[in-house]
C-alpha cells in the first residue's frame, strides 16, 4: 500500500490541496479524511480558466518531505497502480493519478496517467499499468502527454520511441509523493478513496 487513511504506519501521510486560482483560475475543491471509516473524500468543481479559455485543475497530493524526501513503500515488484475508490460522479472525464520519483519538481515532473471509472456509485478497484500508461512528460495546460502546448512544446507518452518518459523499476523503488488530479475537463467531481497501492492483477 502506498497511501491509506486508516492510520497505518508506512502509508499514512499529510495531504495538501492546490487549485488553479494559483494561476488565475476559478476551480475549487475540498479534501477531508474520515479516520473512523478510513476514507478520504476529494470533492469540487473544475472551471474554465478565463485567461486560457480552457479547463483548469484541482489536485491533492502528499506533502511530507516536500514531495521529494518522503519514502513510500517499494512498488517495483508490481505492474499496476491500484486504487479502491467510489464516486458519485463516475462519468467525470478528468480523473488523473500521479506519483513522483527521482525528481526535485514533484508537482510538474511526476509520472501521471488518466483513469476512468465504471459507471456505478459502488466501491470499485481501478488498476492502471505503470507502463505504458504513465509518463512524466505531460502538459501543464491539460495534464495530457499526447499533446502540444500553445507555445509549440510537444509532449510525449511512454512508447518504445520515448523510453525516457516511462516509469522504471528505480522509480518504483523511490516514490516520494502521490497525488490525485481533476484536470482538463470542466465539471463537478466527487471521489472517495480508501487506498492507493500497487499490484499485479491477473485480469484488468
Coordinates of N, CA and C in Angstrom, one line a residue:
X1 N 0.8 -1.2 0.0 CA 0.0 0.0 0.0 C 0.9 1.3 0.0
X2 N 0.6 2.2 -0.9 CA 1.3 3.4 -0.9 C 0.7 4.5 -0.1
X3 N -0.7 4.6 -0.1 CA -1.4 5.6 0.8 C -2.7 5.0 1.3
X4 N -2.9 5.2 2.5 CA -4.2 4.8 3.1 C -4.6 5.8 4.1
X5 N -5.8 5.7 4.7 CA -6.4 6.7 5.5 C -6.9 6.1 6.9
X6 N -6.2 5.0 7.2 CA -6.6 4.3 8.4 C -5.6 4.4 9.6
X7 N -4.6 5.2 9.4 CA -3.6 5.4 10.4 C -2.5 4.4 10.3
X8 N -2.4 3.6 9.3 CA -1.4 2.5 9.2 C 0.0 3.1 9.0
X9 N 0.9 2.6 9.7 CA 2.3 3.1 9.6 C 2.9 2.7 8.2
X10 N 3.5 3.7 7.6 CA 4.1 3.5 6.3 C 3.2 3.9 5.1
X11 N 2.0 4.1 5.4 CA 1.1 4.5 4.3 C 0.1 5.7 4.7
X12 N 0.4 6.3 5.8 CA -0.4 7.4 6.3 C 0.4 8.7 6.1
X13 N -0.2 9.7 5.4 CA 0.6 10.9 5.0 C -0.3 12.2 5.3
X14 N 0.4 13.3 5.3 CA -0.3 14.6 5.2 C -0.5 14.9 3.8
X15 N -1.6 15.7 3.5 CA -2.0 16.0 2.2 C -2.3 17.5 2.0
X16 N -2.0 18.0 0.8 CA -2.2 19.4 0.6 C -3.0 19.6 -0.7
X17 N -4.0 20.5 -0.7 CA -4.8 20.9 -1.9 C -4.1 22.0 -2.6
X18 N -4.2 21.9 -4.0 CA -3.8 23.0 -4.8 C -4.9 23.1 -5.9
X19 N -5.4 24.3 -6.1 CA -6.4 24.6 -7.2 C -5.9 25.6 -8.1
X20 N -6.5 25.7 -9.3 CA -5.9 26.6 -10.3 C -6.0 28.1 -10.1
X21 N -6.8 28.6 -9.0 CA -6.7 30.0 -8.7 C -5.2 30.5 -8.5
X22 N -4.3 29.6 -8.2 CA -2.9 30.0 -8.2 C -2.4 30.5 -9.5
X23 N -3.1 30.2 -10.6 CA -2.7 30.7 -11.9 C -3.9 31.5 -12.6
X24 N -4.8 32.0 -11.7 CA -5.9 32.8 -12.2 C -7.1 32.1 -12.6
X25 N -7.2 30.9 -12.1 CA -8.4 30.1 -12.5 C -9.5 30.2 -11.4
X26 N -10.6 29.5 -11.7 CA -11.8 29.6 -10.8 C -12.2 28.2 -10.2
X27 N -11.4 27.2 -10.4 CA -11.8 25.9 -9.9 C -11.7 25.9 -8.3
X28 N -12.4 25.0 -7.7 CA -12.3 24.9 -6.2 C -12.6 23.4 -5.8
X29 N -12.0 23.1 -4.7 CA -12.2 21.7 -4.2 C -12.0 21.6 -2.7
X30 N -12.3 20.5 -2.1 CA -12.1 20.2 -0.7 C -11.6 18.8 -0.6
X31 N -10.9 18.6 0.5 CA -10.3 17.3 0.8 C -10.5 17.0 2.3
X32 N -11.1 15.9 2.7 CA -11.3 15.6 4.1 C -11.0 14.1 4.3
X33 N -10.6 13.8 5.5 CA -10.3 12.4 5.8 C -11.1 11.9 7.0
X34 N -11.9 10.9 6.8 CA -12.7 10.3 7.8 C -11.9 9.1 8.4
X35 N -11.2 9.4 9.5 CA -10.3 8.4 10.1 C -11.1 7.2 10.6
X36 N -12.3 7.4 11.0 CA -13.1 6.3 11.5 C -13.4 5.2 10.4
X37 N -13.8 5.7 9.3 CA -14.1 4.9 8.1 C -12.8 4.5 7.3
X38 N -11.7 5.3 7.5 CA -10.5 5.1 6.8 C -10.7 5.5 5.3
X39 N -11.3 6.6 5.1 CA -11.7 7.0 3.7 C -11.4 8.5 3.6
X40 N -10.8 8.9 2.4 CA -10.6 10.3 2.1 C -11.6 10.7 1.0
X41 N -12.1 12.0 1.1 CA -13.1 12.5 0.1 C -12.5 13.7 -0.6
X42 N -12.4 13.7 -1.9 CA -12.0 14.8 -2.8 C -13.2 15.2 -3.6
X43 N -13.5 16.5 -3.4 CA -14.8 17.0 -3.9 C -14.6 18.4 -4.5
X44 N -15.2 18.7 -5.6 CA -15.1 20.1 -6.1 C -15.6 20.2 -7.5
X45 N -15.1 21.3 -8.1 CA -15.6 21.6 -9.5 C -14.4 22.2 -10.3
X46 N -14.1 21.7 -11.5 CA -13.1 22.3 -12.4 C -13.8 23.3 -13.3
X47 N -13.3 24.5 -13.3 CA -13.9 25.5 -14.1 C -12.9 26.0 -15.3
X48 N -13.5 26.7 -16.2 CA -12.7 27.3 -17.3 C -11.8 28.4 -16.7
X49 N -10.5 28.3 -17.0 CA -9.6 29.4 -16.6 C -9.7 30.6 -17.7
X50 N -10.2 31.7 -17.2 CA -10.5 32.8 -18.2 C -9.4 33.2 -19.1
X51 N -8.2 33.3 -18.5 CA -7.0 33.7 -19.3 C -6.6 32.7 -20.4
X52 N -6.9 31.4 -20.1 CA -6.6 30.3 -21.1 C -7.7 29.9 -21.9
X53 N -9.0 30.2 -21.5 CA -10.2 29.8 -22.1 C -10.2 28.2 -22.3
X54 N -9.7 27.6 -21.2 CA -9.6 26.1 -21.2 C -9.8 25.7 -19.7
X55 N -10.2 24.4 -19.5 CA -10.5 23.9 -18.1 C -9.2 23.9 -17.3
X56 N -9.3 24.2 -16.0 CA -8.2 24.2 -15.1 C -8.0 22.9 -14.4
X57 N -7.6 23.0 -13.1 CA -7.4 21.8 -12.4 C -7.6 22.0 -10.9
X58 N -7.8 20.8 -10.2 CA -7.8 20.7 -8.8 C -6.9 19.5 -8.5
X59 N -6.0 19.6 -7.5 CA -5.2 18.4 -7.2 C -5.0 18.4 -5.7
X60 N -4.8 17.2 -5.2 CA -4.4 17.0 -3.8 C -3.2 16.0 -3.8
X61 N -2.2 16.3 -3.0 CA -1.0 15.4 -3.0 C -0.4 15.4 -1.7
X62 N 0.3 14.3 -1.4 CA 1.0 14.2 -0.1 C 2.1 15.3 0.0
X63 N 2.3 15.8 1.2 CA 3.2 16.9 1.4 C 4.4 16.6 2.3
X64 N 4.4 15.4 2.8 CA 5.5 15.0 3.6 C 6.9 15.1 2.8
X65 N 7.9 15.6 3.5 CA 9.2 15.7 2.8 C 9.2 16.6 1.6
X66 N 8.2 17.5 1.5 CA 8.1 18.4 0.4 C 7.9 17.6 -1.0
X67 N 7.5 16.4 -0.8 CA 7.3 15.6 -2.0 C 8.5 15.0 -2.7
X68 N 9.7 15.3 -2.0 CA 10.9 14.8 -2.6 C 11.8 14.0 -1.6
X69 N 11.5 14.1 -0.3 CA 12.3 13.4 0.6 C 11.5 12.3 1.3
X70 N 10.2 12.2 1.2 CA 9.5 11.1 1.8 C 9.8 9.8 1.1
X71 N 9.6 8.7 1.8 CA 9.9 7.4 1.2 C 8.7 6.4 1.3
X72 N 8.1 6.2 0.2 CA 6.9 5.3 0.1 C 7.4 3.9 0.0
X73 N 6.4 3.0 0.2 CA 6.7 1.5 0.1 C 7.2 1.2 -1.3
X74 N 8.1 0.2 -1.4 CA 8.6 -0.2 -2.7 C 7.5 -0.8 -3.6
X75 N 7.3 -0.3 -4.8 CA 6.3 -0.8 -5.7 C 6.9 -1.5 -6.9
X76 N 8.3 -1.8 -6.9 CA 9.0 -2.3 -8.0 C 8.6 -3.7 -8.4
X77 N 8.0 -4.4 -7.5 CA 7.6 -5.8 -7.8 C 6.3 -6.0 -8.5
X78 N 5.6 -4.8 -8.7 CA 4.3 -4.9 -9.2 C 4.2 -4.2 -10.6
X79 N 3.1 -4.5 -11.3 CA 2.9 -4.0 -12.7 C 1.9 -2.8 -12.8
X80 N 1.1 -2.7 -11.8 CA 0.0 -1.7 -11.8 C -0.1 -0.8 -10.6
X81 N -0.5 0.4 -10.7 CA -1.0 1.2 -9.6 C -2.5 0.8 -9.4
X82 N -2.9 0.5 -8.2 CA -4.2 0.1 -7.9 C -4.9 0.9 -6.9
X83 N -6.1 1.4 -7.1 CA -6.9 2.2 -6.1 C -8.2 1.5 -5.9
X84 N -8.7 1.7 -4.6 CA -10.1 1.3 -4.3 C -10.8 2.6 -4.0
X85 N -11.8 2.9 -4.8 CA -12.5 4.2 -4.8 C -14.0 4.0 -5.1
X86 N -14.7 5.0 -4.8 CA -16.1 5.1 -5.3 C -16.4 6.6 -5.6
X87 N -17.4 6.8 -6.5 CA -17.6 8.2 -6.9 C -19.1 8.4 -7.2
X88 N -19.6 9.6 -6.8 CA -21.0 9.9 -7.3 C -20.9 10.7 -8.6
X89 N -19.7 10.9 -9.2 CA -19.6 11.4 -10.5 C -18.7 10.6 -11.3
X90 N -19.0 9.3 -11.5 CA -18.1 8.4 -12.2 C -17.9 8.7 -13.7
X91 N -18.8 9.5 -14.3 CA -18.6 9.9 -15.7 C -17.7 11.1 -15.9
X92 N -17.2 11.7 -14.8 CA -16.3 12.8 -15.0 C -15.1 12.3 -15.8
X93 N -14.6 13.1 -16.7 CA -13.6 12.7 -17.7 C -12.2 13.2 -17.3
X94 N -12.0 13.9 -16.3 CA -10.7 14.5 -16.0 C -9.9 13.9 -14.9
X95 N -10.3 12.6 -14.5 CA -9.5 12.0 -13.4 C -8.1 11.7 -13.8
X96 N -7.2 12.0 -12.9 CA -5.8 11.6 -13.2 C -5.1 11.2 -11.8
X97 N -4.1 10.3 -11.9 CA -3.4 9.9 -10.7 C -1.9 10.1 -11.0
X98 N -1.1 10.5 -10.0 CA 0.3 10.8 -10.3 C 1.1 10.4 -9.1
X99 N 2.4 10.1 -9.4 CA 3.3 9.9 -8.3 C 4.7 10.4 -8.8
X100 N 5.4 10.9 -7.8 CA 6.7 11.5 -8.1 C 7.8 10.5 -7.6
X101 N 8.9 10.5 -8.3 CA 10.1 9.7 -8.0 C 11.3 10.3 -8.7
X102 N 12.4 10.4 -8.0 CA 13.7 10.8 -8.5 C 13.6 12.2 -9.3
X103 N 12.9 13.1 -8.6 CA 12.7 14.4 -9.2 C 12.7 15.5 -8.1
X104 N 13.2 16.7 -8.4 CA 13.1 17.8 -7.5 C 11.9 18.7 -7.8
X105 N 11.1 18.3 -8.8 CA 9.9 19.0 -9.1 C 8.7 18.1 -9.1
X106 N 8.3 17.7 -7.9 CA 7.3 16.6 -7.8 C 5.9 16.9 -8.4
X107 N 5.5 18.2 -8.4 CA 4.2 18.5 -9.0 C 4.2 18.4 -10.5
X108 N 5.2 19.0 -11.2 CA 5.1 19.1 -12.6 C 6.0 18.1 -13.4
X109 N 6.8 17.3 -12.6 CA 7.6 16.2 -13.3 C 7.3 14.9 -12.7
X110 N 6.1 14.8 -12.1 CA 5.6 13.5 -11.7 C 5.2 12.6 -12.8
X111 N 5.1 11.3 -12.6 CA 4.5 10.4 -13.6 C 3.0 10.5 -13.4
X112 N 2.3 10.7 -14.5 CA 0.8 10.9 -14.4 C 0.1 10.1 -15.5
X113 N -1.1 9.6 -15.1 CA -1.9 8.9 -16.0 C -3.4 9.2 -15.8
X114 N -4.1 9.3 -16.8 CA -5.6 9.4 -16.7 C -6.2 8.1 -16.3
X115 N -7.4 8.1 -15.7 CA -8.1 6.9 -15.5 C -9.6 7.1 -15.6
X116 N -10.3 6.1 -15.8 CA -11.8 6.2 -15.9 C -12.4 5.3 -14.9
X117 N -13.7 5.6 -14.6 CA -14.4 4.8 -13.6 C -15.6 4.0 -14.2
X118 N -15.9 2.9 -13.7 CA -17.1 2.2 -14.1 C -18.3 3.0 -13.6
X119 N -19.3 3.1 -14.4 CA -20.5 4.0 -14.1 C -21.3 3.4 -12.9
X120 N -20.8 3.4 -11.7 CA -21.5 2.9 -10.6 C -21.1 3.7 -9.4
X121 N -22.0 3.8 -8.4 CA -21.6 4.5 -7.1 C -21.1 3.5 -6.1
X122 N -20.9 2.3 -6.5 CA -20.3 1.3 -5.6 C -18.8 1.4 -5.5
X123 N -18.2 0.8 -4.5 CA -16.8 0.7 -4.5 C -16.2 -0.1 -5.7
X124 N -15.1 0.4 -6.2 CA -14.5 -0.3 -7.4 C -13.0 -0.2 -7.3
X125 N -12.4 -1.2 -7.9 CA -10.9 -1.2 -8.0 C -10.5 -0.7 -9.4
X126 N -9.6 0.2 -9.4 CA -9.0 0.8 -10.6 C -7.6 0.3 -10.7
X127 N -7.2 -0.3 -11.8 CA -5.8 -0.8 -12.0 C -5.3 -0.2 -13.2
X128 N -4.1 0.5 -13.1 CA -3.5 1.3 -14.2 C -2.1 0.7 -14.4
X129 N -1.7 0.2 -15.6 CA -0.4 -0.3 -15.8 C 0.7 0.8 -15.6
X130 N 1.7 0.6 -14.9 CA 2.8 1.6 -14.8 C 3.4 1.9 -16.1
X131 N 3.5 0.8 -17.0 CA 4.0 1.0 -18.4 C 2.9 0.4 -19.3
X132 N 2.4 1.1 -20.3 CA 2.9 2.4 -20.8 C 2.0 3.6 -20.3
X133 N 1.1 3.4 -19.3 CA 0.1 4.4 -19.0 C 0.7 5.7 -18.5
X134 N 1.8 5.6 -17.7 CA 2.3 6.8 -17.0 C 3.4 7.4 -17.8
X135 N 3.5 8.7 -17.8 CA 4.5 9.5 -18.5 C 4.9 10.7 -17.5
X136 N 6.2 11.1 -17.5 CA 6.5 12.3 -16.7 C 6.7 13.5 -17.7
X137 N 6.2 13.3 -18.9 CA 6.3 14.5 -19.8 C 4.9 14.8 -20.3
X138 N 4.2 15.6 -19.4 CA 2.8 16.0 -19.7 C 2.7 17.5 -19.7
X139 N 1.6 17.9 -20.3 CA 1.4 19.4 -20.5 C 0.8 20.0 -19.2
X140 N 1.3 21.1 -18.7 CA 0.8 21.8 -17.6 C -0.6 22.5 -18.0
X141 N -0.9 22.5 -19.3 CA -2.2 23.1 -19.7 C -3.3 22.1 -19.6
X142 N -3.0 20.8 -19.8 CA -4.1 19.8 -19.9 C -3.8 18.6 -19.0
X143 N -2.6 18.3 -18.6 CA -2.2 17.1 -17.9 C -2.0 15.9 -18.8
X144 N -2.1 16.2 -20.1 CA -2.0 15.1 -21.1 C -0.6 15.0 -21.7
X145 N -0.2 13.8 -22.0 CA 1.1 13.6 -22.7 C 1.1 13.6 -24.2
X146 N -0.1 13.2 -24.8 CA -0.2 13.2 -26.2 C -0.7 14.5 -26.7
X147 N 0.1 15.6 -26.6 CA -0.4 16.9 -26.9 C 0.7 17.9 -27.2
X148 N 0.4 19.0 -27.7 CA 1.4 20.1 -27.9 C 0.8 21.4 -27.3
X149 N 1.7 22.0 -26.5 CA 1.3 23.3 -25.9 C 1.0 24.4 -26.9
X150 N 0.3 25.4 -26.4 CA 0.1 26.6 -27.3 C 1.5 27.2 -27.7
X151 N 2.5 27.0 -26.9 CA 3.8 27.6 -27.2 C 4.5 26.8 -28.3
X152 N 4.0 25.6 -28.6 CA 4.6 24.7 -29.6 C 5.4 23.6 -29.0
X153 N 5.5 23.5 -27.6 CA 6.2 22.5 -27.0 C 5.4 21.2 -27.1
X154 N 6.1 20.1 -27.6 CA 5.4 18.8 -27.8 C 5.7 17.9 -26.7
X155 N 4.7 17.2 -26.2 CA 4.9 16.3 -25.1 C 4.8 14.8 -25.6
X156 N 5.4 13.9 -24.8 CA 5.5 12.5 -25.3 C 4.9 11.6 -24.2
X157 N 4.2 10.6 -24.7 CA 3.7 9.5 -23.8 C 4.8 8.4 -23.8
X158 N 4.6 7.4 -22.9 CA 5.5 6.3 -22.8 C 5.3 5.4 -24.0
X159 N 6.3 5.3 -24.9 CA 6.3 4.4 -26.0 C 7.8 3.9 -26.2
X160 N 7.9 2.9 -27.1 CA 9.3 2.4 -27.4 C 10.2 3.5 -27.9
X161 N 9.6 4.5 -28.6 CA 10.3 5.6 -29.2 C 10.7 6.6 -28.1
X162 N 10.0 6.6 -27.0 CA 10.3 7.6 -25.9 C 10.3 6.9 -24.5
X163 N 11.3 6.0 -24.4 CA 11.5 5.3 -23.2 C 11.9 6.3 -22.0
X164 N 12.5 7.4 -22.4 CA 13.0 8.3 -21.4 C 11.8 8.9 -20.5
X165 N 10.6 8.8 -20.9 CA 9.5 9.4 -20.1 C 8.7 8.2 -19.4
X166 N 9.2 7.0 -19.5 CA 8.5 5.9 -18.9 C 8.9 5.6 -17.5
X167 N 8.1 4.9 -16.7 CA 8.4 4.5 -15.4 C 9.5 3.4 -15.4
X168 N 10.4 3.5 -14.5 CA 11.4 2.4 -14.4 C 11.3 1.7 -13.0
X169 N 12.0 0.6 -12.9 CA 12.0 -0.1 -11.6 C 12.6 0.8 -10.5
X170 N 13.6 1.6 -10.9 CA 14.3 2.5 -10.0 C 13.2 3.5 -9.5
X171 N 12.4 4.1 -10.4 CA 11.4 5.0 -10.0 C 10.4 4.3 -9.0
X172 N 10.0 3.1 -9.2 CA 9.0 2.4 -8.4 C 9.6 2.1 -7.0
X173 N 10.9 2.1 -6.9 CA 11.6 1.9 -5.6 C 11.7 3.2 -4.8
X174 N 11.5 4.3 -5.5 CA 11.9 5.6 -5.0 C 10.7 6.6 -5.0
X175 N 9.5 6.1 -4.8 CA 8.3 7.1 -4.8 C 8.4 8.0 -3.6
X176 N 8.2 9.3 -3.9 CA 8.3 10.3 -2.8 C 7.0 11.1 -2.7
X177 N 6.0 10.9 -3.6 CA 4.8 11.7 -3.5 C 3.7 11.0 -4.3
X178 N 2.5 11.0 -3.8 CA 1.3 10.5 -4.6 C 0.3 11.7 -4.7
X179 N -0.4 11.8 -5.8 CA -1.4 12.9 -5.9 C -2.5 12.4 -6.8
X180 N -3.7 13.0 -6.6 CA -4.9 12.8 -7.4 C -5.3 14.1 -8.0
X181 N -5.6 14.1 -9.3 CA -6.0 15.3 -10.0 C -7.4 15.2 -10.6
X182 N -8.1 16.3 -10.7 CA -9.2 16.5 -11.6 C -8.8 17.6 -12.5
X183 N -8.7 17.4 -13.8 CA -7.9 18.3 -14.6 C -8.3 18.2 -16.1
X184 N -8.4 19.3 -16.8 CA -8.5 19.3 -18.2 C -10.0 19.1 -18.7
X185 N -10.9 18.9 -17.8 CA -12.3 18.8 -18.2 C -13.1 19.5 -17.1
X186 N -13.9 20.5 -17.6 CA -14.8 21.3 -16.7 C -15.9 20.4 -16.2
X187 N -16.3 20.6 -14.9 CA -17.4 19.9 -14.3 C -17.2 19.6 -12.8
X188 N -18.3 19.2 -12.2 CA -18.2 18.8 -10.8 C -17.6 17.4 -10.7
X189 N -16.9 17.2 -9.6 CA -16.3 15.8 -9.3 C -16.4 15.5 -7.8
X190 N -16.5 14.2 -7.6 CA -16.5 13.7 -6.2 C -15.9 12.3 -6.2
X191 N -15.0 12.0 -5.4 CA -14.4 10.7 -5.3 C -14.0 10.4 -3.9
X192 N -14.3 9.2 -3.4 CA -13.9 8.7 -2.1 C -12.8 7.7 -2.4
X193 N -11.7 7.8 -1.6 CA -10.5 6.9 -1.8 C -10.3 6.2 -0.5
X194 N -10.2 4.8 -0.6 CA -9.9 4.0 0.6 C -8.4 3.7 0.6
X195 N -7.8 3.5 -0.5 CA -6.4 3.2 -0.6 C -5.8 3.4 -2.0
X196 N -4.5 3.7 -2.0 CA -3.8 3.7 -3.3 C -2.6 2.8 -3.1
X197 N -2.4 1.9 -4.0 CA -1.3 0.9 -3.8 C -0.8 0.4 -5.1
X198 N -0.1 -0.7 -5.1 CA 0.5 -1.3 -6.3 C 0.1 -2.8 -6.3
X199 N -0.1 -3.4 -7.4 CA -0.4 -4.8 -7.5 C -0.2 -5.3 -8.9
X200 N -0.4 -6.6 -9.1 CA -0.2 -7.2 -10.4 C -1.5 -8.0 -10.7
X201 N -2.6 -7.4 -11.0 CA -3.8 -8.1 -11.2 C -3.7 -9.1 -12.4
X202 N -4.3 -10.2 -12.3 CA -4.3 -11.2 -13.4 C -5.1 -10.8 -14.6
X203 N -6.2 -10.1 -14.3 CA -7.1 -9.6 -15.3 C -7.5 -8.2 -15.0
X204 N -7.2 -7.3 -15.9 CA -7.5 -5.9 -15.7 C -8.7 -5.5 -16.6

